[in-house]
């Protein structure tokens, strides 16, 4: 605690992803954060969600109003569920990164040290973030359809809990073998484009540390729309390699634009993912949400 710190927030609710809650290392880390919050004058209550993904959303939605901050302990899917439960009520939310890719945590530069995270929760300033929206569902990082969403759909939940990033690597290999490309019709500002995959992102980063949209900005009421124009297994492999090498945004067959929304359609009802979870199927309308949320950021 520093002399120029504002008064500490008094009540904090930490909602824990059940997979993260089972890890001994994660439990010790969470215990340390709770201890540090106590030293800073905060009363932190920890609730471990059930295996049903909707339980995080329910716990956030039902949280009493005297909790000044509601914290998601998990990955991008956990903070997604949390904001869908409580962010529309102008609650301040925060993230303790315990997920597989932790894209949002990397995007905002969250520290890993328990002491620094506790200080952020107790004294940090909330930043205005404009999420995306699919129907009545919000997302904070990105939504997509095409090869990317097919990989998410192929991930085995049990393997994801047990092996984390390894489950995604297996899904990528399986996806490359089974990939049957379907062209998408993507309407942006009244103009229809053809693509094999489309990503509507709020974040610069993708799948962890890899850059996909250099000019994306969480605090802007807009989406960065990334169109992958080529189709097929070879093209998908080239895109993956370019992503890892940091050259994806410079490719001539990748188009990046900014808009407030887009429509996606295809000949088949392809899966649609948001923040690493399947949320529906095409056709879909993806837009910027009508109002921002408040996220604690360094």
mmCIF file of C-alpha atoms in Angstrom:
data_model
loop_
_atom_site.group_PDB
_atom_site.id
_atom_site.type_symbol
_atom_site.label_atom_id
_atom_site.label_comp_id
_atom_site.label_asym_id
_atom_site.label_seq_id
_atom_site.Cartn_x
_atom_site.Cartn_y
_atom_site.Cartn_z
ATOM 1 C CA UNK A 1 0.000 0.000 0.000
ATOM 2 C CA UNK A 2 1.290 3.461 -0.896
ATOM 3 C CA UNK A 3 0.656 6.791 0.828
ATOM 4 C CA UNK A 4 -1.075 8.220 -2.253
ATOM 5 C CA UNK A 5 -3.412 5.245 -2.742
ATOM 6 C CA UNK A 6 -7.172 5.960 -2.586
ATOM 7 C CA UNK A 7 -9.259 4.119 0.018
ATOM 8 C CA UNK A 8 -9.341 0.370 -0.634
ATOM 9 C CA UNK A 9 -12.440 -1.271 -2.024
ATOM 10 C CA UNK A 10 -14.063 -3.104 0.870
ATOM 11 C CA UNK A 11 -15.871 -6.110 -0.605
ATOM 12 C CA UNK A 12 -14.622 -8.265 -3.459
ATOM 13 C CA UNK A 13 -16.222 -11.384 -4.944
ATOM 14 C CA UNK A 14 -13.887 -13.836 -6.709
ATOM 15 C CA UNK A 15 -15.664 -16.355 -8.958
ATOM 16 C CA UNK A 16 -13.343 -19.260 -9.762
ATOM 17 C CA UNK A 17 -13.447 -21.412 -12.885
ATOM 18 C CA UNK A 18 -13.903 -24.996 -11.604
ATOM 19 C CA UNK A 19 -10.940 -26.281 -13.619
ATOM 20 C CA UNK A 20 -8.676 -23.629 -12.121
ATOM 21 C CA UNK A 21 -10.074 -24.302 -8.660
ATOM 22 C CA UNK A 22 -8.950 -27.945 -8.784
ATOM 23 C CA UNK A 23 -5.280 -27.107 -9.355
ATOM 24 C CA UNK A 24 -3.191 -27.078 -6.183
ATOM 25 C CA UNK A 25 -0.835 -24.470 -7.628
ATOM 26 C CA UNK A 26 -3.732 -22.214 -8.609
ATOM 27 C CA UNK A 27 -5.380 -22.633 -5.197
ATOM 28 C CA UNK A 28 -2.181 -21.555 -3.432
ATOM 29 C CA UNK A 29 -1.906 -18.555 -5.759
ATOM 30 C CA UNK A 30 -5.528 -17.579 -5.109
ATOM 31 C CA UNK A 31 -5.020 -17.998 -1.355
ATOM 32 C CA UNK A 32 -2.058 -15.633 -1.580
ATOM 33 C CA UNK A 33 -4.132 -13.038 -3.425
ATOM 34 C CA UNK A 34 -6.933 -13.292 -0.848
ATOM 35 C CA UNK A 35 -4.345 -12.890 1.925
ATOM 36 C CA UNK A 36 -2.866 -9.825 0.231
ATOM 37 C CA UNK A 37 -6.344 -8.328 -0.200
ATOM 38 C CA UNK A 38 -6.970 -8.855 3.510
ATOM 39 C CA UNK A 39 -3.750 -6.994 4.333
ATOM 40 C CA UNK A 40 -4.953 -4.127 2.118
ATOM 41 C CA UNK A 41 -8.236 -3.878 4.013
ATOM 42 C CA UNK A 42 -10.470 -5.768 1.576
ATOM 43 C CA UNK A 43 -12.932 -8.503 2.448
ATOM 44 C CA UNK A 44 -12.659 -11.076 -0.355
ATOM 45 C CA UNK A 45 -15.153 -13.895 -0.772
ATOM 46 C CA UNK A 46 -14.236 -16.831 -3.037
ATOM 47 C CA UNK A 47 -16.871 -18.933 -4.774
ATOM 48 C CA UNK A 48 -15.922 -21.877 -6.995
ATOM 49 C CA UNK A 49 -18.382 -22.295 -9.851
ATOM 50 C CA UNK A 50 -19.862 -25.635 -10.843
ATOM 51 C CA UNK A 51 -18.889 -27.495 -14.002
ATOM 52 C CA UNK A 52 -21.826 -25.961 -15.883
ATOM 53 C CA UNK A 53 -20.431 -22.951 -17.770
ATOM 54 C CA UNK A 54 -23.581 -21.033 -16.907
ATOM 55 C CA UNK A 55 -22.744 -21.197 -13.201
ATOM 56 C CA UNK A 56 -20.128 -18.424 -13.460
ATOM 57 C CA UNK A 57 -22.711 -16.196 -15.105
ATOM 58 C CA UNK A 58 -25.311 -17.039 -12.445
ATOM 59 C CA UNK A 59 -22.936 -16.325 -9.545
ATOM 60 C CA UNK A 60 -22.023 -12.966 -11.074
ATOM 61 C CA UNK A 61 -25.637 -12.063 -11.808
ATOM 62 C CA UNK A 62 -26.789 -12.936 -8.278
ATOM 63 C CA UNK A 63 -23.911 -11.180 -6.489
ATOM 64 C CA UNK A 64 -25.176 -8.722 -3.850
ATOM 65 C CA UNK A 65 -24.723 -5.076 -4.786
ATOM 66 C CA UNK A 66 -22.354 -4.401 -1.877
ATOM 67 C CA UNK A 67 -19.600 -6.274 -3.713
ATOM 68 C CA UNK A 68 -17.633 -3.402 -5.234
ATOM 69 C CA UNK A 69 -15.631 -5.603 -7.623
ATOM 70 C CA UNK A 70 -16.481 -8.979 -9.157
ATOM 71 C CA UNK A 71 -13.410 -10.931 -10.226
ATOM 72 C CA UNK A 72 -13.183 -13.811 -12.706
ATOM 73 C CA UNK A 73 -10.455 -16.312 -11.794
ATOM 74 C CA UNK A 74 -9.986 -18.232 -15.029
ATOM 75 C CA UNK A 75 -9.435 -17.580 -18.716
ATOM 76 C CA UNK A 76 -11.151 -15.671 -21.489
ATOM 77 C CA UNK A 77 -14.231 -17.908 -21.313
ATOM 78 C CA UNK A 78 -14.584 -17.254 -17.574
ATOM 79 C CA UNK A 79 -14.448 -13.461 -17.866
ATOM 80 C CA UNK A 80 -16.876 -13.759 -20.790
ATOM 81 C CA UNK A 81 -19.402 -15.568 -18.593
ATOM 82 C CA UNK A 82 -18.826 -13.105 -15.763
ATOM 83 C CA UNK A 83 -19.508 -9.980 -17.836
ATOM 84 C CA UNK A 84 -22.634 -11.556 -19.286
ATOM 85 C CA UNK A 85 -23.838 -12.013 -15.723
ATOM 86 C CA UNK A 86 -23.129 -8.612 -14.242
ATOM 87 C CA UNK A 87 -21.471 -6.043 -16.517
ATOM 88 C CA UNK A 88 -24.734 -4.585 -17.846
ATOM 89 C CA UNK A 89 -25.408 -3.407 -14.279
ATOM 90 C CA UNK A 90 -22.273 -1.207 -14.433
ATOM 91 C CA UNK A 91 -20.458 -3.461 -11.967
ATOM 92 C CA UNK A 92 -16.670 -3.185 -11.953
ATOM 93 C CA UNK A 93 -15.064 -6.450 -13.081
ATOM 94 C CA UNK A 94 -11.510 -7.786 -12.929
ATOM 95 C CA UNK A 95 -9.554 -10.827 -14.074
ATOM 96 C CA UNK A 96 -7.139 -13.237 -12.410
ATOM 97 C CA UNK A 97 -5.575 -15.099 -15.376
ATOM 98 C CA UNK A 98 -5.833 -18.869 -14.947
ATOM 99 C CA UNK A 99 -6.864 -19.867 -18.474
ATOM 100 C CA UNK A 100 -5.235 -21.556 -21.449
ATOM 101 C CA UNK A 101 -4.477 -18.600 -23.737
ATOM 102 C CA UNK A 102 -5.251 -15.651 -21.419
ATOM 103 C CA UNK A 103 -5.580 -13.289 -24.380
ATOM 104 C CA UNK A 104 -7.341 -10.538 -22.435
ATOM 105 C CA UNK A 105 -4.796 -10.672 -19.610
ATOM 106 C CA UNK A 106 -1.960 -10.298 -22.121
ATOM 107 C CA UNK A 107 -3.820 -7.554 -23.977
ATOM 108 C CA UNK A 108 -4.158 -5.324 -20.916
ATOM 109 C CA UNK A 109 -0.759 -6.276 -19.454
ATOM 110 C CA UNK A 110 -1.959 -7.955 -16.269
ATOM 111 C CA UNK A 111 0.853 -8.838 -13.861
ATOM 112 C CA UNK A 112 1.236 -12.372 -12.488
ATOM 113 C CA UNK A 113 2.504 -11.469 -9.023
ATOM 114 C CA UNK A 114 -0.161 -11.956 -6.346
ATOM 115 C CA UNK A 115 0.808 -8.734 -4.564
ATOM 116 C CA UNK A 116 0.431 -6.605 -7.697
ATOM 117 C CA UNK A 117 -2.887 -8.208 -8.651
ATOM 118 C CA UNK A 118 -4.269 -7.667 -5.157
ATOM 119 C CA UNK A 119 -3.179 -4.021 -5.268
ATOM 120 C CA UNK A 120 -4.898 -3.594 -8.649
ATOM 121 C CA UNK A 121 -8.154 -5.051 -7.302
ATOM 122 C CA UNK A 122 -8.008 -2.924 -4.149
ATOM 123 C CA UNK A 123 -6.931 0.399 -5.642
ATOM 124 C CA UNK A 124 -6.852 0.139 -9.451
ATOM 125 C CA UNK A 125 -8.802 2.367 -11.799
ATOM 126 C CA UNK A 126 -11.568 0.881 -13.905
ATOM 127 C CA UNK A 127 -11.165 1.396 -17.636
ATOM 128 C CA UNK A 128 -14.077 1.757 -20.046
ATOM 129 C CA UNK A 129 -14.134 -1.205 -22.452
ATOM 130 C CA UNK A 130 -16.515 -1.617 -25.390
ATOM 131 C CA UNK A 131 -17.377 -5.317 -25.823
ATOM 132 C CA UNK A 132 -18.785 -6.965 -28.901
ATOM 133 C CA UNK A 133 -22.247 -8.462 -29.032
ATOM 134 C CA UNK A 134 -23.872 -11.468 -30.728
ATOM 135 C CA UNK A 135 -27.586 -11.275 -30.044
ATOM 136 C CA UNK A 136 -27.800 -10.722 -26.292
ATOM 137 C CA UNK A 137 -24.348 -12.254 -25.608
ATOM 138 C CA UNK A 138 -21.336 -10.031 -24.993
ATOM 139 C CA UNK A 139 -17.728 -10.881 -25.799
ATOM 140 C CA UNK A 140 -14.535 -9.133 -24.745
ATOM 141 C CA UNK A 141 -11.821 -10.573 -26.989
ATOM 142 C CA UNK A 142 -13.116 -11.858 -30.323
ATOM 143 C CA UNK A 143 -15.733 -13.804 -32.257
ATOM 144 C CA UNK A 144 -15.136 -15.852 -35.391
ATOM 145 C CA UNK A 145 -16.404 -18.401 -37.874
ATOM 146 C CA UNK A 146 -14.540 -20.657 -40.283
ATOM 147 C CA UNK A 147 -11.384 -22.646 -39.525
ATOM 148 C CA UNK A 148 -10.848 -20.869 -36.199
ATOM 149 C CA UNK A 149 -14.313 -21.726 -34.870
ATOM 150 C CA UNK A 150 -14.006 -25.289 -36.200
ATOM 151 C CA UNK A 151 -10.907 -25.734 -34.021
ATOM 152 C CA UNK A 152 -12.734 -24.422 -30.950
ATOM 153 C CA UNK A 153 -15.642 -26.778 -31.667
ATOM 154 C CA UNK A 154 -13.221 -29.721 -31.948
ATOM 155 C CA UNK A 155 -11.553 -29.158 -28.571
ATOM 156 C CA UNK A 156 -12.453 -31.885 -26.074
ATOM 157 C CA UNK A 157 -13.509 -30.175 -22.797
ATOM 158 C CA UNK A 158 -11.995 -32.937 -20.678
ATOM 159 C CA UNK A 159 -8.673 -32.730 -22.494
ATOM 160 C CA UNK A 160 -8.764 -28.927 -22.238
ATOM 161 C CA UNK A 161 -9.123 -29.112 -18.439
ATOM 162 C CA UNK A 162 -6.335 -31.672 -18.194
ATOM 163 C CA UNK A 163 -3.818 -30.556 -20.806
ATOM 164 C CA UNK A 164 -4.720 -26.917 -21.509
ATOM 165 C CA UNK A 165 -2.897 -25.653 -24.604
ATOM 166 C CA UNK A 166 -2.073 -29.235 -25.622
ATOM 167 C CA UNK A 167 -5.774 -29.892 -26.240
ATOM 168 C CA UNK A 168 -5.855 -26.995 -28.704
ATOM 169 C CA UNK A 169 -2.744 -28.250 -30.492
ATOM 170 C CA UNK A 170 -4.418 -31.640 -30.937
ATOM 171 C CA UNK A 171 -7.581 -29.932 -32.214
ATOM 172 C CA UNK A 172 -5.522 -27.930 -34.733
ATOM 173 C CA UNK A 173 -3.862 -31.070 -36.085
ATOM 174 C CA UNK A 174 -7.204 -32.868 -36.263
ATOM 175 C CA UNK A 175 -8.803 -29.811 -37.845
ATOM 176 C CA UNK A 176 -6.180 -29.600 -40.579
ATOM 177 C CA UNK A 177 -6.838 -33.227 -41.491
ATOM 178 C CA UNK A 178 -10.638 -32.955 -41.429
ATOM 179 C CA UNK A 179 -10.990 -29.384 -42.689
ATOM 180 C CA UNK A 180 -13.684 -28.950 -45.337
ATOM 181 C CA UNK A 181 -13.627 -25.245 -46.210
ATOM 182 C CA UNK A 182 -16.903 -23.432 -46.771
ATOM 183 C CA UNK A 183 -16.811 -19.895 -48.121
ATOM 184 C CA UNK A 184 -18.435 -17.213 -46.002
ATOM 185 C CA UNK A 185 -20.369 -14.172 -47.169
ATOM 186 C CA UNK A 186 -19.318 -11.322 -44.886
ATOM 187 C CA UNK A 187 -21.227 -8.045 -45.144
ATOM 188 C CA UNK A 188 -19.384 -4.987 -43.808
ATOM 189 C CA UNK A 189 -20.865 -1.498 -44.214
ATOM 190 C CA UNK A 190 -23.160 -2.695 -47.000
ATOM 191 C CA UNK A 191 -20.402 -4.424 -49.002
ATOM 192 C CA UNK A 192 -20.255 -8.231 -49.192
ATOM 193 C CA UNK A 193 -16.860 -9.940 -49.080
ATOM 194 C CA UNK A 194 -15.930 -13.596 -49.574
ATOM 195 C CA UNK A 195 -13.672 -15.318 -47.035
ATOM 196 C CA UNK A 196 -12.851 -18.753 -45.652
ATOM 197 C CA UNK A 197 -12.563 -17.445 -42.084
ATOM 198 C CA UNK A 198 -13.565 -14.185 -40.433
ATOM 199 C CA UNK A 199 -12.453 -12.897 -37.036
ATOM 200 C CA UNK A 200 -14.155 -9.893 -35.432
ATOM 201 C CA UNK A 201 -11.779 -8.835 -32.687
ATOM 202 C CA UNK A 202 -11.500 -6.277 -29.918
ATOM 203 C CA UNK A 203 -7.930 -7.360 -29.166
ATOM 204 C CA UNK A 204 -4.619 -7.008 -30.958
ATOM 205 C CA UNK A 205 -3.599 -10.481 -29.812
ATOM 206 C CA UNK A 206 -4.849 -13.948 -30.692
ATOM 207 C CA UNK A 207 -4.385 -17.407 -29.117
ATOM 208 C CA UNK A 208 -2.054 -15.982 -26.496
ATOM 209 C CA UNK A 209 0.886 -13.796 -27.593
ATOM 210 C CA UNK A 210 0.302 -13.728 -31.364
ATOM 211 C CA UNK A 211 -0.692 -10.503 -33.109
ATOM 212 C CA UNK A 212 -3.698 -10.562 -35.435
ATOM 213 C CA UNK A 213 -4.966 -6.954 -35.545
ATOM 214 C CA UNK A 214 -2.280 -4.372 -34.715
ATOM 215 C CA UNK A 215 -4.695 -1.435 -34.476
ATOM 216 C CA UNK A 216 -7.442 -3.048 -32.374
ATOM 217 C CA UNK A 217 -8.413 -1.064 -29.294
ATOM 218 C CA UNK A 218 -10.508 -2.342 -26.386
ATOM 219 C CA UNK A 219 -11.606 1.175 -25.489
ATOM 220 C CA UNK A 220 -12.968 2.025 -28.952
ATOM 221 C CA UNK A 221 -16.638 1.359 -29.882
ATOM 222 C CA UNK A 222 -15.594 -0.600 -32.962
ATOM 223 C CA UNK A 223 -14.454 -4.021 -34.162
ATOM 224 C CA UNK A 224 -11.375 -4.947 -36.163
ATOM 225 C CA UNK A 225 -12.543 -7.401 -38.834
ATOM 226 C CA UNK A 226 -9.955 -9.819 -40.202
ATOM 227 C CA UNK A 227 -10.833 -11.656 -43.416
ATOM 228 C CA UNK A 228 -8.864 -14.720 -44.507
ATOM 229 C CA UNK A 229 -9.469 -14.893 -48.241
ATOM 230 C CA UNK A 230 -7.890 -18.206 -49.257
ATOM 231 C CA UNK A 231 -9.492 -21.573 -48.488
ATOM 232 C CA UNK A 232 -8.166 -25.088 -47.994
ATOM 233 C CA UNK A 233 -5.772 -26.990 -45.749
ATOM 234 C CA UNK A 234 -2.613 -25.539 -47.282
ATOM 235 C CA UNK A 235 -3.927 -21.994 -46.895
ATOM 236 C CA UNK A 236 -4.939 -22.684 -43.276
ATOM 237 C CA UNK A 237 -1.451 -24.004 -42.531
ATOM 238 C CA UNK A 238 0.139 -20.941 -44.154
ATOM 239 C CA UNK A 239 -2.054 -18.661 -42.044
ATOM 240 C CA UNK A 240 -1.077 -20.517 -38.854
ATOM 241 C CA UNK A 241 2.622 -20.231 -39.683
ATOM 242 C CA UNK A 242 2.264 -16.525 -40.498
ATOM 243 C CA UNK A 243 0.475 -15.985 -37.179
ATOM 244 C CA UNK A 244 3.293 -17.646 -35.244
ATOM 245 C CA UNK A 245 5.944 -15.726 -37.219
ATOM 246 C CA UNK A 246 4.205 -12.376 -36.683
ATOM 247 C CA UNK A 247 3.611 -11.690 -40.384
ATOM 248 C CA UNK A 248 -0.124 -12.422 -40.620
ATOM 249 C CA UNK A 249 -1.346 -8.778 -40.810
ATOM 250 C CA UNK A 250 1.023 -8.105 -43.730
ATOM 251 C CA UNK A 251 -0.208 -10.939 -45.959
ATOM 252 C CA UNK A 252 -1.861 -9.890 -49.228
ATOM 253 C CA UNK A 253 -4.613 -12.498 -48.744
ATOM 254 C CA UNK A 254 -5.582 -11.148 -45.302
ATOM 255 C CA UNK A 255 -7.759 -8.022 -45.185
ATOM 256 C CA UNK A 256 -8.250 -6.000 -41.995
ATOM 257 C CA UNK A 257 -10.874 -3.285 -41.646
ATOM 258 C CA UNK A 258 -12.704 -1.426 -38.880
ATOM 259 C CA UNK A 259 -16.488 -1.299 -38.479
ATOM 260 C CA UNK A 260 -19.224 -1.281 -35.861
ATOM 261 C CA UNK A 261 -20.726 -4.530 -37.097
ATOM 262 C CA UNK A 262 -20.864 -7.283 -39.706
ATOM 263 C CA UNK A 263 -23.143 -10.043 -40.939
ATOM 264 C CA UNK A 264 -21.864 -13.546 -41.694
ATOM 265 C CA UNK A 265 -23.684 -16.192 -43.730
ATOM 266 C CA UNK A 266 -22.727 -19.469 -45.403
ATOM 267 C CA UNK A 267 -24.305 -22.356 -47.280
ATOM 268 C CA UNK A 268 -24.182 -24.454 -44.094
ATOM 269 C CA UNK A 269 -24.786 -23.579 -40.447
ATOM 270 C CA UNK A 270 -21.120 -23.326 -39.453
ATOM 271 C CA UNK A 271 -20.218 -22.875 -35.766
ATOM 272 C CA UNK A 272 -19.614 -19.429 -34.311
ATOM 273 C CA UNK A 273 -17.239 -18.933 -31.391
ATOM 274 C CA UNK A 274 -16.741 -16.050 -28.977
ATOM 275 C CA UNK A 275 -13.910 -15.833 -26.439
ATOM 276 C CA UNK A 276 -13.033 -19.480 -26.996
ATOM 277 C CA UNK A 277 -16.524 -20.938 -26.556
ATOM 278 C CA UNK A 278 -19.062 -21.999 -29.193
ATOM 279 C CA UNK A 279 -22.018 -19.619 -28.894
ATOM 280 C CA UNK A 280 -24.148 -20.491 -31.922
ATOM 281 C CA UNK A 281 -24.175 -21.105 -35.656
ATOM 282 C CA UNK A 282 -24.407 -19.045 -38.810
ATOM 283 C CA UNK A 283 -26.003 -16.843 -39.979
ATOM 284 C CA UNK A 284 -24.997 -14.249 -37.418
ATOM 285 C CA UNK A 285 -24.912 -10.521 -36.774
ATOM 286 C CA UNK A 286 -21.904 -9.312 -34.757
ATOM 287 C CA UNK A 287 -21.942 -5.753 -33.424
ATOM 288 C CA UNK A 288 -20.401 -3.457 -30.863
ATOM 289 C CA UNK A 289 -22.422 -3.487 -27.639
ATOM 290 C CA UNK A 290 -24.732 -0.565 -26.852
ATOM 291 C CA UNK A 291 -22.830 0.354 -23.694
ATOM 292 C CA UNK A 292 -19.327 -0.149 -22.301
ATOM 293 C CA UNK A 293 -18.270 -2.191 -19.293
ATOM 294 C CA UNK A 294 -15.795 -1.273 -16.537
ATOM 295 C CA UNK A 295 -12.655 -3.417 -16.277
ATOM 296 C CA UNK A 296 -9.786 -2.996 -13.812
ATOM 297 C CA UNK A 297 -6.590 -2.567 -15.856
ATOM 298 C CA UNK A 298 -2.974 -1.823 -14.870
#
